[in-house]
XYZ file of C-alpha atoms in Angstrom:
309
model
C 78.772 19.426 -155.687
C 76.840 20.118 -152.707
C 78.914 20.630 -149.212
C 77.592 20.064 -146.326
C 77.216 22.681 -144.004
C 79.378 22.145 -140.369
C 77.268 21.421 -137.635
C 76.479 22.934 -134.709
C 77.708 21.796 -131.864
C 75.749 22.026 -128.903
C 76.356 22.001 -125.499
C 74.894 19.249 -123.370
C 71.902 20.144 -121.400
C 72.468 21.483 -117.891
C 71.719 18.672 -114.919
C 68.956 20.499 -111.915
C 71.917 19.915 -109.855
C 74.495 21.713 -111.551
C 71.605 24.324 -111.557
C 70.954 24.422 -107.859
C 74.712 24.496 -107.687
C 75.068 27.554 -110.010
C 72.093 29.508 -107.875
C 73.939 28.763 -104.752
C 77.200 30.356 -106.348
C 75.812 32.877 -107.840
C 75.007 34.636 -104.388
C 78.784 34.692 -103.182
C 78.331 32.036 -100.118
C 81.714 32.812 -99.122
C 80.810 36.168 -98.512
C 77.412 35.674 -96.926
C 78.979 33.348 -94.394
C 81.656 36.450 -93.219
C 78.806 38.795 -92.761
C 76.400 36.526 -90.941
C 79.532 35.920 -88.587
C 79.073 39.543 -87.295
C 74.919 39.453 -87.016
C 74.774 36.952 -83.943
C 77.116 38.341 -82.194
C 75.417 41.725 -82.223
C 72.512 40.235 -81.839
C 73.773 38.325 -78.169
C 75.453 41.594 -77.309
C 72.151 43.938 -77.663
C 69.910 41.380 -75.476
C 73.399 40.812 -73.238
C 72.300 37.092 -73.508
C 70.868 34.997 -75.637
C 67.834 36.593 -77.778
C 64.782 34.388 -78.930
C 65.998 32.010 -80.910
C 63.148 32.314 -83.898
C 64.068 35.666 -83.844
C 68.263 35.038 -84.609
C 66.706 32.215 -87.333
C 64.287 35.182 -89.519
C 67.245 37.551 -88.843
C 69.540 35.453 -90.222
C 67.450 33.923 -92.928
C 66.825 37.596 -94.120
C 69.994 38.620 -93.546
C 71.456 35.946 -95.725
C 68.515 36.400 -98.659
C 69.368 40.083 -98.674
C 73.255 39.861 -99.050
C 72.666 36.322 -101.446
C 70.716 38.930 -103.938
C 73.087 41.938 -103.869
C 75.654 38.913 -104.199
C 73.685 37.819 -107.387
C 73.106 41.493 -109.009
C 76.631 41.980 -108.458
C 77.426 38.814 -111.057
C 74.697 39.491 -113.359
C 76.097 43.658 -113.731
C 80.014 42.289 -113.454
C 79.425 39.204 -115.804
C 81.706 40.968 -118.686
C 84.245 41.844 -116.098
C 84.380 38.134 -114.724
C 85.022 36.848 -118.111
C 87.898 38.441 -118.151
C 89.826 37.542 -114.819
C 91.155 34.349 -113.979
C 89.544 34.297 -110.632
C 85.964 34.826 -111.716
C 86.226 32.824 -115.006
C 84.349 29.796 -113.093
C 81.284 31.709 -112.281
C 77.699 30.661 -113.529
C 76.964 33.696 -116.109
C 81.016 33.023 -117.320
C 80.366 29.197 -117.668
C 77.002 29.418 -119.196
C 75.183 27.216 -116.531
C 73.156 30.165 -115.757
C 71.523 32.398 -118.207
C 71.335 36.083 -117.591
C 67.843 36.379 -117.450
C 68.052 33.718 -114.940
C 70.312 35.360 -112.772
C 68.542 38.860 -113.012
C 64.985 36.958 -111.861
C 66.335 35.065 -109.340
C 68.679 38.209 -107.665
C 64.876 39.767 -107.445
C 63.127 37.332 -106.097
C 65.380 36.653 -103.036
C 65.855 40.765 -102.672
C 61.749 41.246 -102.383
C 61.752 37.803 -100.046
C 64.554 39.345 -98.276
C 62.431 42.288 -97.324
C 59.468 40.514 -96.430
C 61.040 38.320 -94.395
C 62.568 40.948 -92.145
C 59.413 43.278 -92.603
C 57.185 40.420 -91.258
C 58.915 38.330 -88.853
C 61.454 40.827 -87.697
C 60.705 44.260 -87.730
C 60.636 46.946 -90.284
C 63.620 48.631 -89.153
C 65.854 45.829 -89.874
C 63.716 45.426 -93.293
C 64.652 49.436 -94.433
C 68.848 48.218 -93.016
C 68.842 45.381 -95.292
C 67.004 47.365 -98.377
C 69.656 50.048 -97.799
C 72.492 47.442 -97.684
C 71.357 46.031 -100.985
C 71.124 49.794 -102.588
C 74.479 50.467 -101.672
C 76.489 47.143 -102.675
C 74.480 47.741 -106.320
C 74.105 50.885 -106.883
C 76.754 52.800 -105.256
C 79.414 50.035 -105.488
C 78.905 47.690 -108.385
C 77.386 50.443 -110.751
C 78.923 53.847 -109.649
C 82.105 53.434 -107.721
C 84.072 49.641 -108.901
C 85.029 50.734 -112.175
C 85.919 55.109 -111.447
C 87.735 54.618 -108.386
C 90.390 53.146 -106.421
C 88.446 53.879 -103.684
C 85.590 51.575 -104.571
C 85.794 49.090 -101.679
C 86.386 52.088 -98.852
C 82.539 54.054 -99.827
C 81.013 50.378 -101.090
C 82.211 48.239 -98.273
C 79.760 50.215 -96.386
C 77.218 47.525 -97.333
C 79.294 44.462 -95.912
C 79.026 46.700 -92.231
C 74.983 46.781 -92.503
C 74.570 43.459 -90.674
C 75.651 44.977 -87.721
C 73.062 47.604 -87.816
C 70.806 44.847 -88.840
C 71.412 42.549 -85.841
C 71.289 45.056 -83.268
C 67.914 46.791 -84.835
C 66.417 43.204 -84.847
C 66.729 42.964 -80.830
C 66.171 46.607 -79.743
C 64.218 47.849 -82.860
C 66.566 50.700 -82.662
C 70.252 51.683 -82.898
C 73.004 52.913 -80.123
C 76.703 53.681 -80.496
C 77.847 49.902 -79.460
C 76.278 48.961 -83.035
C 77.806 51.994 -84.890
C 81.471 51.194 -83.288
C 81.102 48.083 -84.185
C 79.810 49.113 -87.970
C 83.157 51.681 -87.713
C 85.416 48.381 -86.855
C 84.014 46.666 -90.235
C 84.147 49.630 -92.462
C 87.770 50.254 -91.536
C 88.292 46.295 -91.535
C 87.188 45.856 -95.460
C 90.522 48.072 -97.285
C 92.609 45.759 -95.217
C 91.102 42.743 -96.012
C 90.026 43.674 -99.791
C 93.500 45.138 -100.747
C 96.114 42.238 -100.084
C 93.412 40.496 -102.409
C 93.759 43.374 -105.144
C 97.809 43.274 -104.859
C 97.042 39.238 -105.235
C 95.377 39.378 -108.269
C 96.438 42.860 -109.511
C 97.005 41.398 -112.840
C 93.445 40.127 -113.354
C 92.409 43.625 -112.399
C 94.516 45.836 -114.155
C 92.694 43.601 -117.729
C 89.561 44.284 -116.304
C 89.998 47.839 -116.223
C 88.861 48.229 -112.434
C 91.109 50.766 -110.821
C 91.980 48.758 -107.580
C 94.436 50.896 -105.280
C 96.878 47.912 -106.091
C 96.695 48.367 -110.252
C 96.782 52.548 -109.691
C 99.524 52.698 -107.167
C 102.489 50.849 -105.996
C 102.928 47.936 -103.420
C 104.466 49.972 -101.223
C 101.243 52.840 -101.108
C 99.098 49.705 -100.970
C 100.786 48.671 -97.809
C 101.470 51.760 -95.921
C 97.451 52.565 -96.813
C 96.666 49.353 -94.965
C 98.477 49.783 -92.132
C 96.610 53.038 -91.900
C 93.343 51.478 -91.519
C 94.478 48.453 -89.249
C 95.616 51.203 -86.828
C 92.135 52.551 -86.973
C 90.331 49.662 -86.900
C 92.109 48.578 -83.255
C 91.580 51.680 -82.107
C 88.304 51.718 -83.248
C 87.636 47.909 -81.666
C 88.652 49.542 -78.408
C 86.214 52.176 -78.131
C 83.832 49.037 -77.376
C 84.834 48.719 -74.144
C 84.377 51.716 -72.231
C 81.287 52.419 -74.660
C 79.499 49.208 -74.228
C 81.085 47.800 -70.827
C 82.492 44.909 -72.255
C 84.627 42.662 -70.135
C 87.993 40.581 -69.873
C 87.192 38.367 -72.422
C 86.604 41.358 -75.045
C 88.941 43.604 -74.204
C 91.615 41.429 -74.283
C 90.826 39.599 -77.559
C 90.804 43.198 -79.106
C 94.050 43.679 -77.776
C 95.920 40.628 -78.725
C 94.244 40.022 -82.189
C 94.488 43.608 -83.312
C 98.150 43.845 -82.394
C 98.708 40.526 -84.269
C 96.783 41.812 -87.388
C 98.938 45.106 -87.002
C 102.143 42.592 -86.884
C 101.307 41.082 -90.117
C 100.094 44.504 -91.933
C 103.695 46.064 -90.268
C 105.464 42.774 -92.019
C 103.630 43.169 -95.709
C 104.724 47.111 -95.847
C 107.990 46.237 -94.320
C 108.666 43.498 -97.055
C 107.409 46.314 -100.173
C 108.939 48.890 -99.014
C 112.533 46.831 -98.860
C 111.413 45.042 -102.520
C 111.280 41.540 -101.102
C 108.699 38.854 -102.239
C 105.531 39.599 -100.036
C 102.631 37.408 -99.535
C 99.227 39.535 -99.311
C 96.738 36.779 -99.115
C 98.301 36.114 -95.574
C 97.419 39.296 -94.295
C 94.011 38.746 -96.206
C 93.401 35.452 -94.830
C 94.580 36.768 -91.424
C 92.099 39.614 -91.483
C 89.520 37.371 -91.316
C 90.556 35.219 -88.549
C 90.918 38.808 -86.733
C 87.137 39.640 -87.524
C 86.166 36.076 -86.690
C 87.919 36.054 -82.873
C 86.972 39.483 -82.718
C 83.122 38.759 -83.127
C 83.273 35.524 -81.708
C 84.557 37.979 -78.118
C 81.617 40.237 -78.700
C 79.044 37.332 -78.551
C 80.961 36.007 -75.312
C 81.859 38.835 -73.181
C 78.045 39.369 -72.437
C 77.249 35.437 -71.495
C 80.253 35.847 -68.721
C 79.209 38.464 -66.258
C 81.846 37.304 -63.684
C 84.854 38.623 -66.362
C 83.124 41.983 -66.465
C 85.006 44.975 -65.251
């Protein structure tokens, strides 16, 4: 008696939109939004008005192909890791909309555009910024530090403070301590805004196997580490002002927001340390509306010459 063999069953074909969509994903918008945040602001603060506008649009077009493809390597090297966690599982090498090959073409493509882009329409300083950016967020983060360390997002953040650099060497072709405070701010910025996330989802990456300082150590390390690096990240944001003359509207947005962030960093190692139910993602969600008011000063102070000291 002859059995039939069980048939396959195959997965309906994937819609161009649901492609498109998956492309767009795959470069971490989210992410590229945050650091294009701090590139125009630099940008205003270098020409201390408002630089050529083409200029900001190939800056920012560049910027955002350069991060989008670091963004994209990132997925297609993590893609084992994100089928694991909960919080990646809906990503488009996890869900099959993508295939890898895909996603390892297209993370090229917008990397070499990237370059161009700033090489040609920029300058070449801001091209060999953005190349370096990309290097880092692969090869020193995603490949050599994520999955040895808990210091991973310390050395490999260094890649989310490039724009910075980026935005100021697109106006001035060159680079001055007002950009590298203002790279210090973000560098000591990202273990206070990536670690509430890590004590969030500490169970996704404990089964992971990436050593995040929240699956190594306790809550109450995690906290007293970020209050560490709030405190230097103020005091870093004030060194701005005498540095780069900024004026009332600066200075005083670096004082009020940074001693709010430090409230709320204060109130997560206050609540560990006395074993009460804490709620990181409001100090991570709060570190980015401190980064966002922050910038948002830096791109004002210099359109306001009447508020300067």
């Amino acid at each position: 008696m002859d059995v039939a063999a069980p048939s396959r069953v195959e997965r309906p074909p994937v819609r161009p939109v649901d492609k498109v969509k998956a492309y767009f994903e795959l470069t971490k918008p989210r992410v590229i939004e945050l650091l294009l945040v701090t590139t125009v602001p630099v940008m205003i603060l270098a020409q201390r008005g408002i630089p050529d506008l083409w200029l900001i649009l190939w800056t920012l077009v560049g910027g955002a192909l350069s991060a989008g493809s670091a963004g994209a390597f990132n997925c297609y090297i993590d893609r084992d890791i994100d089928r694991v966690m909960n919080r990646t599982s809906k990503r488009p090498l996890v869900t099959g909309v993508l295939t890898d090959r895909e996603a390892l073409v297209f993370a090229w493509t917008i990397g070499v555009l990237s370059i161009v882009v700033l090489g040609v329409f920029v300058n070449l300083l801001s091209a060999a910024l953005s190349l370096g950016a990309m290097l880092i967020y692969v090869f020193v983060y995603t490949l050599w530090l994520k999955r040895r360390t808990p210091q991973n997002i310390v050395w490999g953040g260094t890649a989310g403070c490039m724009p910075v650099l980026i935005g100021w060497a697109a106006v001035t072709n060159s680079l001055s301590w007002e950009a590298l405070i203002l790279f210090g701010v973000i560098f000591l910025w990202t273990p206070p805004h990536y670690w509430p996330l890590s004590m969030k989802y500490r169970v996704d990456y404990k089964a992971a196997g990436v050593p995040m300082l929240a699956v190594v150590r306790g809550r109450v390390v995690v906290g007293l580490q970020i209050i560490l690096y709030a405190w230097a990240m103020v005091a870093c944001s004030l060194l701005l002002i005498p540095v780069g003359h900024m004026g009332l509207i600066y200075s005083a947005t670096a004082v009020i927001a940074g001693a709010w962030f430090l409230y709320e960093s204060h109130r997560l190692y206050n609540r560990s340390i006395r074993d009460l139910e804490i709620k990181p993602m409001r100090v991570f969600h709060g570190s980015i509306t401190y980064l966002t008011l922050l910038f948002l000063a830096v791109a004002i102070d210099p359109l306001v010459p009447f508020l300067q000291f």
